[in-house]
């Protein structure tokens, strides 16, 4: 199932996200890998599940293997592919392999820098940037590799990209977004956003591109997590009001409070976008409650204005 087909039908697209395990999938078919268990919480509440690619530059099971594992279990994956660890030969080969193994959706990213991860001595590749990666993937869809050679059975995958509503100056981010669209991006998931006014300002300008956008939200677990984001994650800011609210309850009550806060935010912004992307960072069990409180149901939801 291609995500773009849902957008074309005015479906309000809801996606979640899981991270592969730091280890191999058991060969015992009766044992579900961790990402499959997490995705199981989401299966009835989202259209698809993103599978991260060595997120934060921490070595884990490959996103392709995990994506195929979800597909085999009836869960639609969005395979994430980053430029950090592969040159253009490997990137193209992985895309062809993914499509050959039944993957219909891919999110194309630059990738977090090596210095954030657990193998700081590794050599980053970054042969291509995210715009070039999208253009390369679009070339494959049209039957040609990046060197101009024709290929057999072009991979007809939905191509997704990322945009940051928090970026300043915003016009530079919008310019990059337009470049990604021109390169072949068919839908966007945003970086985490927590400020309604910031997001509304972004959407007022980005809506004119006529490309579906999902608002990305990271479930806030604690004041410490918020402060870490503000100090260490470039381009994302958690307002003090969020920090104070999640810190106003005991640790035992933070899942309930996090669901309340996130659902309130989604109610405020859902009319602006064509979908939402929820990144629970392990708290996948509260995603159903977040969506319920936000009045988002994949069986009923559609966006209420057509892309121009």
C-alpha atoms as a printed R data frame, in Angstrom:
    type eleno elety resid chain resno       x       y       z
1   ATOM     1    CA   UNK     A     1   0.000   0.000   0.000
2   ATOM     2    CA   UNK     A     2   1.531   3.296  -1.067
3   ATOM     3    CA   UNK     A     3   0.931   6.177   1.337
4   ATOM     4    CA   UNK     A     4   0.455   8.503  -1.626
5   ATOM     5    CA   UNK     A     5  -2.665   6.577  -2.662
6   ATOM     6    CA   UNK     A     6  -4.235   7.480   0.688
7   ATOM     7    CA   UNK     A     7  -3.360  11.151   0.350
8   ATOM     8    CA   UNK     A     8  -4.848  11.158  -3.141
9   ATOM     9    CA   UNK     A     9  -8.135   9.930  -1.629
10  ATOM    10    CA   UNK     A    10  -8.099  12.762   0.962
11  ATOM    11    CA   UNK     A    11  -7.424  10.284   3.768
12  ATOM    12    CA   UNK     A    12  -5.978  11.833   6.932
13  ATOM    13    CA   UNK     A    13  -2.849   9.682   7.150
14  ATOM    14    CA   UNK     A    14  -1.670   8.559  10.582
15  ATOM    15    CA   UNK     A    15   1.731   6.949  11.042
16  ATOM    16    CA   UNK     A    16   3.809   5.834  13.997
17  ATOM    17    CA   UNK     A    17   7.448   4.958  14.440
18  ATOM    18    CA   UNK     A    18   9.549   2.138  15.894
19  ATOM    19    CA   UNK     A    19  13.265   1.526  16.211
20  ATOM    20    CA   UNK     A    20  14.847  -1.848  15.372
21  ATOM    21    CA   UNK     A    21  16.537  -3.746  18.185
22  ATOM    22    CA   UNK     A    22  20.240  -3.536  18.932
23  ATOM    23    CA   UNK     A    23  20.792  -7.106  17.862
24  ATOM    24    CA   UNK     A    24  19.621  -9.674  15.369
25  ATOM    25    CA   UNK     A    25  16.096 -11.007  14.849
26  ATOM    26    CA   UNK     A    26  15.711 -14.432  16.419
27  ATOM    27    CA   UNK     A    27  15.484 -17.285  13.927
28  ATOM    28    CA   UNK     A    28  12.759 -18.739  16.132
29  ATOM    29    CA   UNK     A    29   9.667 -17.590  14.218
30  ATOM    30    CA   UNK     A    30   7.624 -17.792  17.431
31  ATOM    31    CA   UNK     A    31   9.570 -14.888  18.902
32  ATOM    32    CA   UNK     A    32   8.528 -11.417  17.786
33  ATOM    33    CA   UNK     A    33  11.345  -8.893  17.471
34  ATOM    34    CA   UNK     A    34  10.930  -5.865  19.720
35  ATOM    35    CA   UNK     A    35   9.973  -3.525  16.865
36  ATOM    36    CA   UNK     A    36   7.209  -5.931  15.816
37  ATOM    37    CA   UNK     A    37   5.828  -5.996  19.368
38  ATOM    38    CA   UNK     A    38   5.859  -2.195  19.471
39  ATOM    39    CA   UNK     A    39   4.286  -1.962  16.029
40  ATOM    40    CA   UNK     A    40   1.596  -4.346  17.238
41  ATOM    41    CA   UNK     A    41   0.357  -1.653  19.647
42  ATOM    42    CA   UNK     A    42   0.009   0.681  16.668
43  ATOM    43    CA   UNK     A    43  -1.361  -1.665  14.016
44  ATOM    44    CA   UNK     A    44  -5.054  -0.936  14.451
45  ATOM    45    CA   UNK     A    45  -4.583   2.805  14.920
46  ATOM    46    CA   UNK     A    46  -2.187   3.881  12.153
47  ATOM    47    CA   UNK     A    47  -1.908   3.405   8.412
48  ATOM    48    CA   UNK     A    48   1.817   2.660   8.466
49  ATOM    49    CA   UNK     A    49   4.829   2.486  10.767
50  ATOM    50    CA   UNK     A    50   8.176   4.169  10.136
51  ATOM    51    CA   UNK     A    51  11.239   2.021  10.784
52  ATOM    52    CA   UNK     A    52  14.256   4.126  11.727
53  ATOM    53    CA   UNK     A    53  17.690   3.693  10.128
54  ATOM    54    CA   UNK     A    54  20.307   3.528  12.914
55  ATOM    55    CA   UNK     A    55  18.574   6.449  14.614
56  ATOM    56    CA   UNK     A    56  20.883   8.932  16.386
57  ATOM    57    CA   UNK     A    57  23.779   7.112  14.679
58  ATOM    58    CA   UNK     A    58  23.425   4.210  17.129
59  ATOM    59    CA   UNK     A    59  24.141   0.839  15.489
60  ATOM    60    CA   UNK     A    60  21.055  -1.384  15.359
61  ATOM    61    CA   UNK     A    61  19.387  -4.008  13.201
62  ATOM    62    CA   UNK     A    62  19.014  -2.671   9.668
63  ATOM    63    CA   UNK     A    63  15.811  -0.808   8.867
64  ATOM    64    CA   UNK     A    64  15.272  -2.935   5.765
65  ATOM    65    CA   UNK     A    65  15.249  -6.238   7.656
66  ATOM    66    CA   UNK     A    66  12.928  -4.779  10.269
67  ATOM    67    CA   UNK     A    67  10.642  -3.301   7.593
68  ATOM    68    CA   UNK     A    68  10.353  -6.638   5.802
69  ATOM    69    CA   UNK     A    69   9.626  -8.295   9.151
70  ATOM    70    CA   UNK     A    70   6.717  -5.920   9.755
71  ATOM    71    CA   UNK     A    71   5.407  -6.432   6.218
72  ATOM    72    CA   UNK     A    72   5.356 -10.199   6.790
73  ATOM    73    CA   UNK     A    73   3.225  -9.597   9.894
74  ATOM    74    CA   UNK     A    74   0.683  -7.505   8.008
75  ATOM    75    CA   UNK     A    75   1.965  -4.137   9.237
76  ATOM    76    CA   UNK     A    76   2.677  -1.569   6.524
77  ATOM    77    CA   UNK     A    77   6.217  -0.185   6.956
78  ATOM    78    CA   UNK     A    78   7.774   3.084   5.866
79  ATOM    79    CA   UNK     A    79  11.410   2.173   5.291
80  ATOM    80    CA   UNK     A    80  13.794   4.919   6.370
81  ATOM    81    CA   UNK     A    81  17.012   5.342   4.387
82  ATOM    82    CA   UNK     A    82  19.804   7.783   5.276
83  ATOM    83    CA   UNK     A    83  22.872   9.083   3.488
84  ATOM    84    CA   UNK     A    84  25.168   8.781   6.505
85  ATOM    85    CA   UNK     A    85  26.408   5.206   6.100
86  ATOM    86    CA   UNK     A    86  26.191   4.468   2.369
87  ATOM    87    CA   UNK     A    87  27.565   5.720  -0.914
88  ATOM    88    CA   UNK     A    88  25.378   6.126  -3.993
89  ATOM    89    CA   UNK     A    89  25.922   2.552  -5.125
90  ATOM    90    CA   UNK     A    90  24.715   1.116  -1.820
91  ATOM    91    CA   UNK     A    91  21.811   3.562  -1.565
92  ATOM    92    CA   UNK     A    92  20.489   2.601  -4.995
93  ATOM    93    CA   UNK     A    93  21.027  -1.089  -4.350
94  ATOM    94    CA   UNK     A    94  19.156  -0.893  -1.036
95  ATOM    95    CA   UNK     A    95  16.201   0.865  -2.670
96  ATOM    96    CA   UNK     A    96  15.996  -1.791  -5.386
97  ATOM    97    CA   UNK     A    97  16.286  -4.521  -2.766
98  ATOM    98    CA   UNK     A    98  13.571  -2.944  -0.610
99  ATOM    99    CA   UNK     A    99  11.125  -2.719  -3.498
100 ATOM   100    CA   UNK     A   100  11.955  -6.278  -4.549
101 ATOM   101    CA   UNK     A   101  11.042  -7.430  -1.029
102 ATOM   102    CA   UNK     A   102   7.625  -5.755  -1.061
103 ATOM   103    CA   UNK     A   103   8.373  -2.342   0.454
104 ATOM   104    CA   UNK     A   104   6.138   0.384  -1.020
105 ATOM   105    CA   UNK     A   105   7.103   3.441   1.047
106 ATOM   106    CA   UNK     A   106  10.448   5.042   1.849
107 ATOM   107    CA   UNK     A   107  11.424   8.128   3.860
108 ATOM   108    CA   UNK     A   108  14.662   9.624   2.553
109 ATOM   109    CA   UNK     A   109  16.875  11.513   5.015
110 ATOM   110    CA   UNK     A   110  20.390  12.819   5.465
111 ATOM   111    CA   UNK     A   111  20.827  11.037   8.807
112 ATOM   112    CA   UNK     A   112  22.145  12.032  12.238
113 ATOM   113    CA   UNK     A   113  25.871  12.685  12.451
114 ATOM   114    CA   UNK     A   114  28.248   9.993  13.694
115 ATOM   115    CA   UNK     A   115  29.229  12.103  16.718
116 ATOM   116    CA   UNK     A   116  25.749  11.627  18.205
117 ATOM   117    CA   UNK     A   117  26.035   7.856  18.257
118 ATOM   118    CA   UNK     A   118  27.859   4.938  19.850
119 ATOM   119    CA   UNK     A   119  30.555   4.461  17.179
120 ATOM   120    CA   UNK     A   120  32.222   7.869  17.124
121 ATOM   121    CA   UNK     A   121  35.316   6.434  15.462
122 ATOM   122    CA   UNK     A   122  33.300   5.435  12.388
123 ATOM   123    CA   UNK     A   123  33.808   7.307   9.122
124 ATOM   124    CA   UNK     A   124  30.654   9.081   7.890
125 ATOM   125    CA   UNK     A   125  29.895   8.741   4.186
126 ATOM   126    CA   UNK     A   126  27.376  11.421   3.151
127 ATOM   127    CA   UNK     A   127  28.126  10.786  -0.522
128 ATOM   128    CA   UNK     A   128  24.762  12.437  -1.269
129 ATOM   129    CA   UNK     A   129  22.603  14.888   0.650
130 ATOM   130    CA   UNK     A   130  18.868  14.436   1.169
131 ATOM   131    CA   UNK     A   131  17.870  16.402  -1.952
132 ATOM   132    CA   UNK     A   132  20.272  14.389  -4.118
133 ATOM   133    CA   UNK     A   133  19.030  11.164  -2.518
134 ATOM   134    CA   UNK     A   134  15.434  12.010  -3.415
135 ATOM   135    CA   UNK     A   135  16.446  12.900  -6.967
136 ATOM   136    CA   UNK     A   136  18.300   9.596  -7.238
137 ATOM   137    CA   UNK     A   137  15.275   7.655  -5.975
138 ATOM   138    CA   UNK     A   138  13.013   9.474  -8.430
139 ATOM   139    CA   UNK     A   139  15.445   8.551 -11.200
140 ATOM   140    CA   UNK     A   140  15.153   4.887 -10.243
141 ATOM   141    CA   UNK     A   141  11.362   5.202 -10.352
142 ATOM   142    CA   UNK     A   142  11.735   6.509 -13.906
143 ATOM   143    CA   UNK     A   143  13.994   3.649 -14.950
144 ATOM   144    CA   UNK     A   144  17.493   5.118 -14.657
145 ATOM   145    CA   UNK     A   145  20.279   4.947 -12.091
146 ATOM   146    CA   UNK     A   146  22.174   8.025 -10.967
147 ATOM   147    CA   UNK     A   147  24.801   7.445 -13.669
148 ATOM   148    CA   UNK     A   148  22.138   7.482 -16.384
149 ATOM   149    CA   UNK     A   149  22.082   3.741 -17.001
150 ATOM   150    CA   UNK     A   150  18.698   2.114 -17.626
151 ATOM   151    CA   UNK     A   151  17.447  -0.422 -15.085
152 ATOM   152    CA   UNK     A   152  14.934  -3.266 -15.242
153 ATOM   153    CA   UNK     A   153  11.634  -3.182 -13.331
154 ATOM   154    CA   UNK     A   154  11.814   0.367 -11.891
155 ATOM   155    CA   UNK     A   155  10.806   0.545  -8.203
156 ATOM   156    CA   UNK     A   156   7.406   2.256  -7.935
157 ATOM   157    CA   UNK     A   157   7.747   3.432  -4.330
158 ATOM   158    CA   UNK     A   158   6.165   6.396  -2.557
159 ATOM   159    CA   UNK     A   159   8.959   8.854  -1.768
160 ATOM   160    CA   UNK     A   160   8.791  10.739   1.511
161 ATOM   161    CA   UNK     A   161  10.978  13.508   2.913
162 ATOM   162    CA   UNK     A   162  11.431  15.515   6.107
163 ATOM   163    CA   UNK     A   163  10.998  19.243   6.792
164 ATOM   164    CA   UNK     A   164  11.621  21.269   9.964
165 ATOM   165    CA   UNK     A   165   8.886  23.822  10.865
166 ATOM   166    CA   UNK     A   166  11.051  25.197  13.704
167 ATOM   167    CA   UNK     A   167  13.976  26.207  11.501
168 ATOM   168    CA   UNK     A   168  15.089  29.834  11.437
169 ATOM   169    CA   UNK     A   169  15.141  31.544   9.062
170 ATOM   170    CA   UNK     A   170  12.069  29.635   7.914
171 ATOM   171    CA   UNK     A   171  12.401  30.764   4.301
172 ATOM   172    CA   UNK     A   172  15.618  28.737   3.949
173 ATOM   173    CA   UNK     A   173  13.814  25.613   5.097
174 ATOM   174    CA   UNK     A   174  10.980  26.302   2.693
175 ATOM   175    CA   UNK     A   175  13.496  26.690  -0.133
176 ATOM   176    CA   UNK     A   176  14.942  23.284   0.734
177 ATOM   177    CA   UNK     A   177  11.452  21.809   0.913
178 ATOM   178    CA   UNK     A   178  10.735  23.116  -2.594
179 ATOM   179    CA   UNK     A   179  13.988  21.574  -3.830
180 ATOM   180    CA   UNK     A   180  12.908  18.214  -2.387
181 ATOM   181    CA   UNK     A   181   9.538  18.467  -4.126
182 ATOM   182    CA   UNK     A   182  11.210  19.342  -7.411
183 ATOM   183    CA   UNK     A   183  13.547  16.367  -6.915
184 ATOM   184    CA   UNK     A   184  10.596  13.985  -6.505
185 ATOM   185    CA   UNK     A   185   9.347  14.047  -2.882
186 ATOM   186    CA   UNK     A   186   5.663  13.080  -2.750
187 ATOM   187    CA   UNK     A   187   4.869  13.622   0.939
188 ATOM   188    CA   UNK     A   188   6.505  15.141   4.015
189 ATOM   189    CA   UNK     A   189   6.777  14.293   7.682
190 ATOM   190    CA   UNK     A   190   7.903  17.187   9.855
191 ATOM   191    CA   UNK     A   191  10.514  17.189  12.566
192 ATOM   192    CA   UNK     A   192   9.064  17.317  16.069
193 ATOM   193    CA   UNK     A   193   7.081  20.462  16.788
194 ATOM   194    CA   UNK     A   194   5.523  21.632  20.070
195 ATOM   195    CA   UNK     A   195   4.459  25.212  19.370
196 ATOM   196    CA   UNK     A   196   1.088  25.774  17.693
197 ATOM   197    CA   UNK     A   197   1.932  29.278  16.497
198 ATOM   198    CA   UNK     A   198   5.253  28.158  15.019
199 ATOM   199    CA   UNK     A   199   3.535  25.324  13.192
200 ATOM   200    CA   UNK     A   200   0.699  27.504  11.919
201 ATOM   201    CA   UNK     A   201   3.219  30.015  10.543
202 ATOM   202    CA   UNK     A   202   5.022  27.199   8.740
203 ATOM   203    CA   UNK     A   203   1.833  25.714   7.289
204 ATOM   204    CA   UNK     A   204   0.604  29.076   6.003
205 ATOM   205    CA   UNK     A   205   3.655  29.139   3.737
206 ATOM   206    CA   UNK     A   206   4.183  25.423   3.052
207 ATOM   207    CA   UNK     A   207   0.575  24.669   2.086
208 ATOM   208    CA   UNK     A   208   1.096  26.528  -1.168
209 ATOM   209    CA   UNK     A   209   3.462  23.817  -2.381
210 ATOM   210    CA   UNK     A   210   0.507  21.444  -2.746
211 ATOM   211    CA   UNK     A   211   2.382  18.480  -1.225
212 ATOM   212    CA   UNK     A   212   0.869  16.418   1.623
213 ATOM   213    CA   UNK     A   213   2.348  17.159   5.052
214 ATOM   214    CA   UNK     A   214   2.153  15.104   8.235
215 ATOM   215    CA   UNK     A   215   2.818  16.937  11.491
216 ATOM   216    CA   UNK     A   216   5.547  15.120  13.404
217 ATOM   217    CA   UNK     A   217   5.295  14.907  17.183
218 ATOM   218    CA   UNK     A   218   7.639  13.260  19.692
219 ATOM   219    CA   UNK     A   219   5.974  12.108  22.906
220 ATOM   220    CA   UNK     A   220   7.486  14.113  25.764
221 ATOM   221    CA   UNK     A   221   8.300  11.804  28.682
222 ATOM   222    CA   UNK     A   222   9.912  14.065  31.282
223 ATOM   223    CA   UNK     A   223  11.353  17.533  31.997
224 ATOM   224    CA   UNK     A   224  14.825  16.021  31.636
225 ATOM   225    CA   UNK     A   225  14.018  14.804  28.135
226 ATOM   226    CA   UNK     A   226  12.747  18.253  27.172
227 ATOM   227    CA   UNK     A   227  15.866  19.954  28.503
228 ATOM   228    CA   UNK     A   228  18.055  17.460  26.637
229 ATOM   229    CA   UNK     A   229  16.212  18.240  23.401
230 ATOM   230    CA   UNK     A   230  16.622  21.969  23.916
231 ATOM   231    CA   UNK     A   231  20.333  21.633  24.680
232 ATOM   232    CA   UNK     A   232  21.378  18.954  22.205
233 ATOM   233    CA   UNK     A   233  18.904  18.589  19.342
234 ATOM   234    CA   UNK     A   234  19.382  21.261  16.722
235 ATOM   235    CA   UNK     A   235  16.256  22.840  15.263
236 ATOM   236    CA   UNK     A   236  13.750  21.588  17.855
237 ATOM   237    CA   UNK     A   237  12.546  23.553  20.881
238 ATOM   238    CA   UNK     A   238  10.259  22.439  23.710
239 ATOM   239    CA   UNK     A   239   8.456  25.436  25.268
240 ATOM   240    CA   UNK     A   240   8.774  25.974  29.004
241 ATOM   241    CA   UNK     A   241   5.031  25.440  29.418
242 ATOM   242    CA   UNK     A   242   5.442  21.839  28.193
243 ATOM   243    CA   UNK     A   243   8.368  21.274  30.563
244 ATOM   244    CA   UNK     A   244   6.409  22.629  33.513
245 ATOM   245    CA   UNK     A   245   3.308  20.566  32.736
246 ATOM   246    CA   UNK     A   246   5.047  17.202  32.294
247 ATOM   247    CA   UNK     A   247   7.013  17.957  35.462
248 ATOM   248    CA   UNK     A   248   3.889  18.766  37.456
249 ATOM   249    CA   UNK     A   249   2.976  15.102  38.005
250 ATOM   250    CA   UNK     A   250   4.734  12.163  39.638
251 ATOM   251    CA   UNK     A   251   6.764   9.838  37.414
252 ATOM   252    CA   UNK     A   252   4.086   7.164  37.733
253 ATOM   253    CA   UNK     A   253   1.532   9.496  36.150
254 ATOM   254    CA   UNK     A   254   3.656  10.824  33.294
255 ATOM   255    CA   UNK     A   255   2.360   8.468  30.615
256 ATOM   256    CA   UNK     A   256  -1.169   9.636  31.300
257 ATOM   257    CA   UNK     A   257  -0.061  13.289  31.340
258 ATOM   258    CA   UNK     A   258   1.997  12.835  28.149
259 ATOM   259    CA   UNK     A   259  -1.044  11.400  26.358
260 ATOM   260    CA   UNK     A   260  -3.170  14.315  27.543
261 ATOM   261    CA   UNK     A   261  -0.634  16.926  26.415
262 ATOM   262    CA   UNK     A   262   0.032  15.350  23.035
263 ATOM   263    CA   UNK     A   263  -3.646  14.811  22.219
264 ATOM   264    CA   UNK     A   264  -4.437  18.436  23.097
265 ATOM   265    CA   UNK     A   265  -1.701  19.616  20.756
266 ATOM   266    CA   UNK     A   266  -2.912  17.359  17.936
267 ATOM   267    CA   UNK     A   267  -6.458  18.696  18.315
268 ATOM   268    CA   UNK     A   268  -5.056  22.209  17.851
269 ATOM   269    CA   UNK     A   269  -3.120  21.478  14.659
270 ATOM   270    CA   UNK     A   270  -4.870  18.592  12.898
271 ATOM   271    CA   UNK     A   271  -7.063  20.862  10.773
272 ATOM   272    CA   UNK     A   272  -3.920  22.409   9.248
273 ATOM   273    CA   UNK     A   273  -2.401  19.210   7.851
274 ATOM   274    CA   UNK     A   274  -3.045  16.038   5.872
275 ATOM   275    CA   UNK     A   275  -1.907  13.683   8.610
276 ATOM   276    CA   UNK     A   276   0.153  13.179  11.761
277 ATOM   277    CA   UNK     A   277   3.299  11.204  12.494
278 ATOM   278    CA   UNK     A   278   3.711  10.129  16.124
279 ATOM   279    CA   UNK     A   279   7.158   9.228  17.463
280 ATOM   280    CA   UNK     A   280   6.536   7.572  20.851
281 ATOM   281    CA   UNK     A   281  10.152   6.564  21.597
282 ATOM   282    CA   UNK     A   282   9.131   3.318  23.256
283 ATOM   283    CA   UNK     A   283   5.820   4.516  24.728
284 ATOM   284    CA   UNK     A   284   3.859   2.960  21.893
285 ATOM   285    CA   UNK     A   285   1.238   1.683  24.314
286 ATOM   286    CA   UNK     A   286  -0.154   5.207  24.838
287 ATOM   287    CA   UNK     A   287  -0.514   6.042  21.141
288 ATOM   288    CA   UNK     A   288  -4.074   4.619  20.949
289 ATOM   289    CA   UNK     A   289  -5.101   6.852  23.856
290 ATOM   290    CA   UNK     A   290  -3.437   9.890  22.275
291 ATOM   291    CA   UNK     A   291  -5.371   9.353  19.053
292 ATOM   292    CA   UNK     A   292  -8.627   8.672  20.912
293 ATOM   293    CA   UNK     A   293  -8.358  11.883  22.935
294 ATOM   294    CA   UNK     A   294  -7.371  13.807  19.792
295 ATOM   295    CA   UNK     A   295 -10.459  12.435  18.027
296 ATOM   296    CA   UNK     A   296  -8.372  10.882  15.236
297 ATOM   297    CA   UNK     A   297  -9.626   7.568  13.882
298 ATOM   298    CA   UNK     A   298  -8.106   6.041  10.743
299 ATOM   299    CA   UNK     A   299 -11.465   4.475   9.893
300 ATOM   300    CA   UNK     A   300 -13.163   7.857   9.657
301 ATOM   301    CA   UNK     A   301 -10.588  10.634   9.262
302 ATOM   302    CA   UNK     A   302 -10.073  12.782   6.196
303 ATOM   303    CA   UNK     A   303  -8.563  16.218   5.822
304 ATOM   304    CA   UNK     A   304 -11.070  18.954   5.274
305 ATOM   305    CA   UNK     A   305  -9.394  21.010   2.565
306 ATOM   306    CA   UNK     A   306  -7.966  19.986  -0.759
307 ATOM   307    CA   UNK     A   307  -4.351  20.628  -1.661
308 ATOM   308    CA   UNK     A   308  -3.912  23.422  -4.196
